[in-house]
Amino acid sequence: MSIFNFLKQRKDTTADIAKKRLQIIVSHQRGGDEEQKDFIPKLQQELINVISKYVKVDQDQVKVELERTGDCSILELNITLPDTLA
Amino acid sequence: MSKKKQTCEVIVVTSGKGGVGKTTSSAAISTGLAERGYRTAVIDFDVGLRNLDLVMGCERRVVYDFVNVIQGEATLNQAMIKDKRFDNLFILPASQTRDKDALDKDSVGRVINELKESFDYIICDSPAGIEAGAVMAMYFADQAIIVTNPEVSSVRDSDRILGILASRSHRAEEGKERIKEHLLITRFSPERAAKGDMLSVQDVQEILSVPLLGVIPESKSVLRASNEGIPVINDKDSDAGQAYSDAIKRFLGEETPMRFIEKAGIFQRLFGASTE
Ligand SMILES: Nc1ncnc2c1ncn2[C@@H]1O[C@H](COP(=O)(O)OP(=O)(O)OP(=O)(O)O)[C@@H](O)[C@H]1O
Ligand SMILES: [Mg+2]
């Protein structure tokens, strides 16, 4: 079960898919703001530490991604909790 | 005819990806500026694959080319071809026989400086790619028009080119004010975007976050214009020609609404510009 799954899945058009893919590519290509991306691994580790206090999660069940479009950034958190919790 | 502006501006038309409409746009934009009374020179930087002469309809008058001028085998006056319609518009064709290494920064800079004395605008039609030829075309630019098709690889390549403009141009190297960027979306199909089969104008603009200069619809008039060797902006009845005229207005600081970005209603289909 995935809580934190705030974004309801809606049917994406192919143009929507293209846009999402491009936003990720562009945010990587514009990697100029290194200090901005540098904190991601650390944030991920700290999140895992905090969550681990309450439930058992694996390293790869916590995903953190930073997407940049123009002058706004979106931090995407995806934490998958084990089914036993449900 | 004398110059209209005090300082000349160099504008590169670039894209990264090939075949997106750089040459079509260079021909239209240079013609549009000349039509507005600016003394305009358009240079084909696609050495080895010249095409601008064909789109401008002056291929039979090419005697000397850009490389001849660079190598001192001809003067600028000998190599520049006067446009058929506008006597303030001149074309400097690329060489068909040499390769892109025939251009070096010092010589290109010398030619551009010479042109700056008698022209208001110098339009540089860039070759595709991100290598030496494309860098040479953008190196001396004051402004850049990024030609992008609403399609994933073209948008990604445009973003690459934006990075190169910001780091490898003369302005970047000298630490001067950055090149002014404009986004020109070409080959746009409102019907397909409305269906969700094509990136919308807003999508592309959001991803690249460069101010939008114009949207040129996919149009049969473009091929027809290049068949005839008449830049499409001269076809005042066509949607693409009108869209390029609008882009020129915006370039010159006039405000005008974006047209041809929404699916044509019945009224537009009956009375609007021809997409044929
Ligand atoms: N708005 C449009 N509608 C329909 N066809 C178009 C449009 N714009 C360009 N084309 C067509 O796309 C093709 C490529 O255009 P063009 O030569 O201008 O691209 P380019 O970017 O200069 O290519 P290259 O990278 O090879 O120099 C041509 O056949 C042209 O007629
Ligand atoms: Mg071309």
Tab-separated table of N, CA and C in Angstrom, chain B residues 130-234:
chain	number	residue	atom	x	y	z
B	130	ILE	N	25.663	20.472	-32.080
B	130	ILE	CA	26.183	21.328	-31.012
B	130	ILE	C	27.695	21.460	-31.148
B	131	GLU	N	28.208	21.096	-32.332
B	131	GLU	CA	29.661	21.121	-32.532
B	131	GLU	C	30.116	22.480	-33.065
B	132	ALA	N	31.344	22.477	-33.561
B	132	ALA	CA	32.001	23.719	-33.967
B	132	ALA	C	31.121	24.632	-34.836
B	133	GLY	N	30.428	24.069	-35.827
B	133	GLY	CA	29.635	24.893	-36.738
B	133	GLY	C	28.533	25.650	-36.017
B	134	ALA	N	27.849	24.959	-35.134
B	134	ALA	CA	26.754	25.595	-34.402
B	134	ALA	C	27.309	26.609	-33.401
B	135	VAL	N	28.422	26.284	-32.780
B	135	VAL	CA	29.024	27.214	-31.819
B	135	VAL	C	29.500	28.474	-32.550
B	136	MET	N	30.057	28.280	-33.752
B	136	MET	CA	30.514	29.430	-34.538
B	136	MET	C	29.346	30.355	-34.880
B	137	ALA	N	28.205	29.763	-35.247
B	137	ALA	CA	27.040	30.565	-35.634
B	137	ALA	C	26.514	31.392	-34.461
B	138	MET	N	26.651	30.885	-33.247
B	138	MET	CA	26.087	31.598	-32.094
B	138	MET	C	27.118	32.478	-31.396
B	139	TYR	N	28.397	32.269	-31.732
B	139	TYR	CA	29.463	32.859	-30.935
B	139	TYR	C	29.333	34.377	-30.769
B	140	PHE	N	29.005	35.075	-31.848
B	140	PHE	CA	28.977	36.542	-31.791
B	140	PHE	C	27.581	37.109	-31.547
B	141	ALA	N	26.625	36.242	-31.222
B	141	ALA	CA	25.223	36.672	-31.140
B	141	ALA	C	24.941	37.589	-29.948
B	142	ASP	N	24.028	38.533	-30.175
B	142	ASP	CA	23.470	39.356	-29.104
B	142	ASP	C	22.129	38.781	-28.667
B	143	GLN	N	21.436	38.173	-29.631
B	143	GLN	CA	20.136	37.570	-29.345
B	143	GLN	C	20.097	36.200	-30.016
B	144	ALA	N	19.278	35.309	-29.467
B	144	ALA	CA	19.160	33.969	-30.039
B	144	ALA	C	17.694	33.602	-30.192
B	145	ILE	N	17.367	33.065	-31.348
B	145	ILE	CA	16.021	32.537	-31.558
B	145	ILE	C	16.149	31.014	-31.572
B	146	ILE	N	15.541	30.377	-30.570
B	146	ILE	CA	15.633	28.925	-30.433
B	146	ILE	C	14.424	28.328	-31.139
B	147	VAL	N	14.674	27.613	-32.215
B	147	VAL	CA	13.593	27.007	-32.988
B	147	VAL	C	13.343	25.603	-32.436
B	148	THR	N	12.104	25.368	-32.026
B	148	THR	CA	11.773	24.105	-31.367
B	148	THR	C	10.486	23.534	-31.940
B	149	ASN	N	10.493	22.244	-32.233
B	149	ASN	CA	9.252	21.563	-32.599
B	149	ASN	C	8.653	20.976	-31.321
B	150	PRO	N	7.319	20.888	-31.249
B	150	PRO	CA	6.687	20.347	-30.033
B	150	PRO	C	6.851	18.830	-29.972
B	151	GLU	N	8.047	18.408	-29.695
B	151	GLU	CA	8.360	16.982	-29.787
B	151	GLU	C	9.569	16.742	-28.884
B	152	VAL	N	9.629	15.566	-28.238
B	152	VAL	CA	10.600	15.366	-27.150
B	152	VAL	C	12.058	15.626	-27.535
B	153	SER	N	12.513	15.076	-28.660
B	153	SER	CA	13.953	15.237	-28.931
B	153	SER	C	14.297	16.675	-29.285
B	154	SER	N	13.396	17.355	-29.967
B	154	SER	CA	13.665	18.753	-30.297
B	154	SER	C	13.731	19.616	-29.033
B	155	VAL	N	12.821	19.359	-28.083
B	155	VAL	CA	12.811	20.155	-26.851
B	155	VAL	C	14.077	19.882	-26.035
B	156	ARG	N	14.460	18.619	-25.960
B	156	ARG	CA	15.683	18.309	-25.211
B	156	ARG	C	16.890	19.002	-25.849
B	157	ASP	N	16.973	18.931	-27.188
B	157	ASP	CA	18.117	19.556	-27.867
B	157	ASP	C	18.110	21.068	-27.677
B	158	SER	N	16.930	21.665	-27.655
B	158	SER	CA	16.852	23.110	-27.428
B	158	SER	C	17.406	23.460	-26.063
B	159	ASP	N	17.122	22.601	-25.101
B	159	ASP	CA	17.638	22.863	-23.759
B	159	ASP	C	19.166	22.761	-23.738
B	160	ARG	N	19.696	21.818	-24.502
B	160	ARG	CA	21.158	21.685	-24.614
B	160	ARG	C	21.756	22.961	-25.202
B	161	ILE	N	21.105	23.448	-26.265
B	161	ILE	CA	21.597	24.656	-26.937
B	161	ILE	C	21.552	25.856	-25.987
B	162	LEU	N	20.518	25.910	-25.160
B	162	LEU	CA	20.436	27.009	-24.189
B	162	LEU	C	21.643	26.982	-23.258
B	163	GLY	N	22.045	25.787	-22.872
B	163	GLY	CA	23.217	25.647	-22.011
B	163	GLY	C	24.480	26.124	-22.717
B	164	ILE	N	24.591	25.798	-23.991
B	164	ILE	CA	25.782	26.187	-24.754
B	164	ILE	C	25.805	27.698	-24.989
B	165	LEU	N	24.630	28.275	-25.261
B	165	LEU	CA	24.538	29.736	-25.422
B	165	LEU	C	25.018	30.439	-24.156
B	166	ALA	N	24.676	29.847	-23.026
B	166	ALA	CA	25.001	30.490	-21.753
B	166	ALA	C	26.460	30.300	-21.360
B	167	SER	N	27.158	29.377	-22.022
B	167	SER	CA	28.533	29.115	-21.571
B	167	SER	C	29.600	29.326	-22.633
B	168	ARG	N	29.247	29.177	-23.906
B	168	ARG	CA	30.324	29.159	-24.899
B	168	ARG	C	30.299	30.294	-25.904
B	169	SER	N	29.385	31.247	-25.746
B	169	SER	CA	29.339	32.362	-26.675
B	169	SER	C	30.384	33.403	-26.285
B	170	HIS	N	30.605	34.344	-27.165
B	170	HIS	CA	31.520	35.445	-26.899
B	170	HIS	C	31.100	36.189	-25.631
B	171	ARG	N	29.792	36.476	-25.541
B	171	ARG	CA	29.285	37.184	-24.362
B	171	ARG	C	29.567	36.422	-23.075
B	172	ALA	N	29.369	35.100	-23.122
B	172	ALA	CA	29.622	34.285	-21.926
B	172	ALA	C	31.109	34.302	-21.581
B	173	GLU	N	31.930	34.126	-22.600
B	173	GLU	CA	33.375	34.061	-22.333
B	173	GLU	C	33.939	35.382	-21.818
B	174	GLU	N	33.357	36.477	-22.281
B	174	GLU	CA	33.845	37.792	-21.855
B	174	GLU	C	33.147	38.276	-20.576
B	175	GLY	N	32.234	37.457	-20.074
B	175	GLY	CA	31.506	37.833	-18.866
B	175	GLY	C	30.551	39.000	-19.078
B	176	LYS	N	30.105	39.171	-20.320
B	176	LYS	CA	29.171	40.272	-20.615
B	176	LYS	C	27.729	39.845	-20.334
B	177	GLU	N	26.818	40.785	-20.523
B	177	GLU	CA	25.397	40.506	-20.352
B	177	GLU	C	25.019	39.315	-21.235
B	178	ARG	N	24.162	38.428	-20.705
B	178	ARG	CA	23.886	37.209	-21.456
B	178	ARG	C	23.052	37.468	-22.717
B	179	ILE	N	23.158	36.541	-23.641
B	179	ILE	CA	22.418	36.611	-24.899
B	179	ILE	C	20.919	36.603	-24.598
B	180	LYS	N	20.172	37.469	-25.264
B	180	LYS	CA	18.719	37.498	-25.079
B	180	LYS	C	18.096	36.344	-25.863
B	181	GLU	N	17.335	35.522	-25.169
B	181	GLU	CA	16.792	34.318	-25.809
B	181	GLU	C	15.304	34.473	-26.148
B	182	HIS	N	14.928	33.901	-27.289
B	182	HIS	CA	13.528	33.882	-27.713
B	182	HIS	C	13.185	32.462	-28.154
B	183	LEU	N	11.997	32.014	-27.770
B	183	LEU	CA	11.554	30.689	-28.202
B	183	LEU	C	10.606	30.817	-29.396
B	184	LEU	N	10.917	30.081	-30.466
B	184	LEU	CA	10.034	30.055	-31.630
B	184	LEU	C	9.608	28.603	-31.849
B	185	ILE	N	8.346	28.330	-31.582
B	185	ILE	CA	7.832	26.970	-31.764
B	185	ILE	C	7.339	26.847	-33.196
B	186	THR	N	7.852	25.866	-33.913
B	186	THR	CA	7.447	25.715	-35.311
B	186	THR	C	6.839	24.330	-35.525
B	187	ARG	N	6.139	24.209	-36.641
B	187	ARG	CA	5.472	22.959	-37.025
B	187	ARG	C	4.457	22.528	-35.965
B	188	PHE	N	3.785	23.508	-35.389
B	188	PHE	CA	2.795	23.225	-34.347
B	188	PHE	C	1.457	22.857	-34.975
B	189	SER	N	0.839	21.836	-34.409
B	189	SER	CA	-0.475	21.431	-34.914
B	189	SER	C	-1.511	21.557	-33.802
B	190	PRO	N	-2.344	22.615	-33.857
B	190	PRO	CA	-3.324	22.846	-32.788
B	190	PRO	C	-4.260	21.655	-32.595
B	191	GLU	N	-4.625	20.998	-33.675
B	191	GLU	CA	-5.559	19.871	-33.576
B	191	GLU	C	-4.939	18.742	-32.762
B	192	ARG	N	-3.674	18.447	-33.067
B	192	ARG	CA	-3.031	17.335	-32.371
B	192	ARG	C	-2.759	17.684	-30.911
B	193	ALA	N	-2.423	18.941	-30.648
B	193	ALA	CA	-2.188	19.354	-29.263
B	193	ALA	C	-3.494	19.275	-28.473
B	194	ALA	N	-4.614	19.661	-29.116
B	194	ALA	CA	-5.915	19.629	-28.438
B	194	ALA	C	-6.288	18.199	-28.062
B	195	LYS	N	-5.882	17.257	-28.879
B	195	LYS	CA	-6.173	15.850	-28.600
B	195	LYS	C	-5.237	15.236	-27.567
B	196	GLY	N	-4.184	15.969	-27.255
B	196	GLY	CA	-3.207	15.416	-26.306
B	196	GLY	C	-2.167	14.554	-26.983
B	197	ASP	N	-2.101	14.636	-28.307
B	197	ASP	CA	-1.111	13.860	-29.053
B	197	ASP	C	0.176	14.647	-29.268
B	198	MET	N	0.144	15.930	-28.942
B	198	MET	CA	1.320	16.759	-29.162
B	198	MET	C	1.469	17.704	-27.973
B	199	LEU	N	2.710	17.977	-27.588
B	199	LEU	CA	2.963	18.929	-26.510
B	199	LEU	C	2.288	20.252	-26.846
B	200	SER	N	1.698	20.887	-25.853
B	200	SER	CA	1.071	22.183	-26.101
B	200	SER	C	2.132	23.280	-26.086
B	201	VAL	N	1.752	24.452	-26.574
B	201	VAL	CA	2.654	25.605	-26.566
B	201	VAL	C	3.091	25.897	-25.136
B	202	GLN	N	2.117	25.831	-24.229
B	202	GLN	CA	2.396	26.107	-22.823
B	202	GLN	C	3.373	25.089	-22.235
B	203	ASP	N	3.196	23.821	-22.597
B	203	ASP	CA	4.105	22.770	-22.116
B	203	ASP	C	5.543	23.096	-22.510
B	204	VAL	N	5.742	23.365	-23.795
B	204	VAL	CA	7.098	23.588	-24.300
B	204	VAL	C	7.704	24.810	-23.625
B	205	GLN	N	6.892	25.837	-23.507
B	205	GLN	CA	7.390	27.074	-22.919
B	205	GLN	C	7.730	26.886	-21.445
B	206	GLU	N	6.909	26.104	-20.763
B	206	GLU	CA	7.154	25.833	-19.352
B	206	GLU	C	8.435	25.034	-19.149
B	207	ILE	N	8.644	24.059	-20.006
B	207	ILE	CA	9.827	23.213	-19.862
B	207	ILE	C	11.095	24.028	-20.120
B	208	LEU	N	11.077	24.828	-21.169
B	208	LEU	CA	12.306	25.550	-21.527
B	208	LEU	C	12.423	26.899	-20.810
B	209	SER	N	11.315	27.416	-20.345
B	209	SER	CA	11.219	28.740	-19.712
B	209	SER	C	12.033	29.826	-20.392
B	210	VAL	N	11.745	29.979	-21.679
B	210	VAL	CA	12.315	31.060	-22.481
B	210	VAL	C	11.117	31.844	-23.018
B	211	PRO	N	11.174	33.177	-23.039
B	211	PRO	CA	10.028	33.954	-23.543
B	211	PRO	C	9.643	33.552	-24.974
B	212	LEU	N	8.336	33.445	-25.181
B	212	LEU	CA	7.821	32.952	-26.457
B	212	LEU	C	7.747	34.073	-27.496
B	213	LEU	N	8.442	33.875	-28.600
B	213	LEU	CA	8.429	34.870	-29.673
B	213	LEU	C	7.290	34.605	-30.649
B	214	GLY	N	6.985	33.336	-30.838
B	214	GLY	CA	5.914	33.026	-31.775
B	214	GLY	C	5.693	31.534	-31.904
B	215	VAL	N	4.562	31.211	-32.541
B	215	VAL	CA	4.214	29.824	-32.820
B	215	VAL	C	3.869	29.745	-34.301
B	216	ILE	N	4.632	28.953	-35.035
B	216	ILE	CA	4.385	28.806	-36.464
B	216	ILE	C	3.684	27.470	-36.680
B	217	PRO	N	2.481	27.492	-37.237
B	217	PRO	CA	1.776	26.225	-37.410
B	217	PRO	C	2.403	25.366	-38.514
B	218	GLU	N	2.196	24.076	-38.391
B	218	GLU	CA	2.524	23.166	-39.495
B	218	GLU	C	1.662	23.601	-40.671
B	219	SER	N	2.276	23.854	-41.808
B	219	SER	CA	1.493	24.411	-42.904
B	219	SER	C	2.045	23.998	-44.261
B	220	LYS	N	1.115	23.714	-45.136
B	220	LYS	CA	1.515	23.346	-46.501
B	220	LYS	C	2.155	24.507	-47.225
B	221	SER	N	1.847	25.717	-46.757
B	221	SER	CA	2.385	26.899	-47.440
B	221	SER	C	3.913	26.959	-47.350
B	222	VAL	N	4.498	26.304	-46.314
B	222	VAL	CA	5.953	26.369	-46.137
B	222	VAL	C	6.668	25.626	-47.268
B	223	LEU	N	6.208	24.448	-47.565
B	223	LEU	CA	6.826	23.677	-48.644
B	223	LEU	C	6.607	24.364	-49.995
B	224	ARG	N	5.414	24.899	-50.140
B	224	ARG	CA	5.128	25.600	-51.394
B	224	ARG	C	6.050	26.793	-51.571
B	225	ALA	N	6.268	27.513	-50.478
B	225	ALA	CA	7.152	28.683	-50.540
B	225	ALA	C	8.577	28.259	-50.879
B	226	SER	N	9.036	27.162	-50.269
B	226	SER	CA	10.413	26.760	-50.559
B	226	SER	C	10.527	26.170	-51.962
B	227	ASN	N	9.468	25.555	-52.438
B	227	ASN	CA	9.472	25.112	-53.845
B	227	ASN	C	9.771	26.281	-54.774
B	228	GLU	N	9.143	27.413	-54.460
B	228	GLU	CA	9.255	28.581	-55.329
B	228	GLU	C	10.463	29.456	-55.022
B	229	GLY	N	11.076	29.236	-53.860
B	229	GLY	CA	12.189	30.089	-53.458
B	229	GLY	C	11.734	31.475	-53.028
B	230	ILE	N	10.565	31.525	-52.390
B	230	ILE	CA	10.037	32.785	-51.863
B	230	ILE	C	9.784	32.579	-50.366
B	231	PRO	N	10.507	33.270	-49.490
B	231	PRO	CA	10.273	33.063	-48.052
B	231	PRO	C	8.791	33.163	-47.704
B	232	VAL	N	8.312	32.250	-46.859
B	232	VAL	CA	6.873	32.098	-46.631
B	232	VAL	C	6.238	33.366	-46.050
B	233	ILE	N	7.046	34.221	-45.419
B	233	ILE	CA	6.500	35.448	-44.837
B	233	ILE	C	5.931	36.364	-45.928
B	234	ASN	N	6.351	36.157	-47.167
B	234	ASN	CA	5.803	36.937	-48.281
B	234	ASN	C	4.390	36.495	-48.660
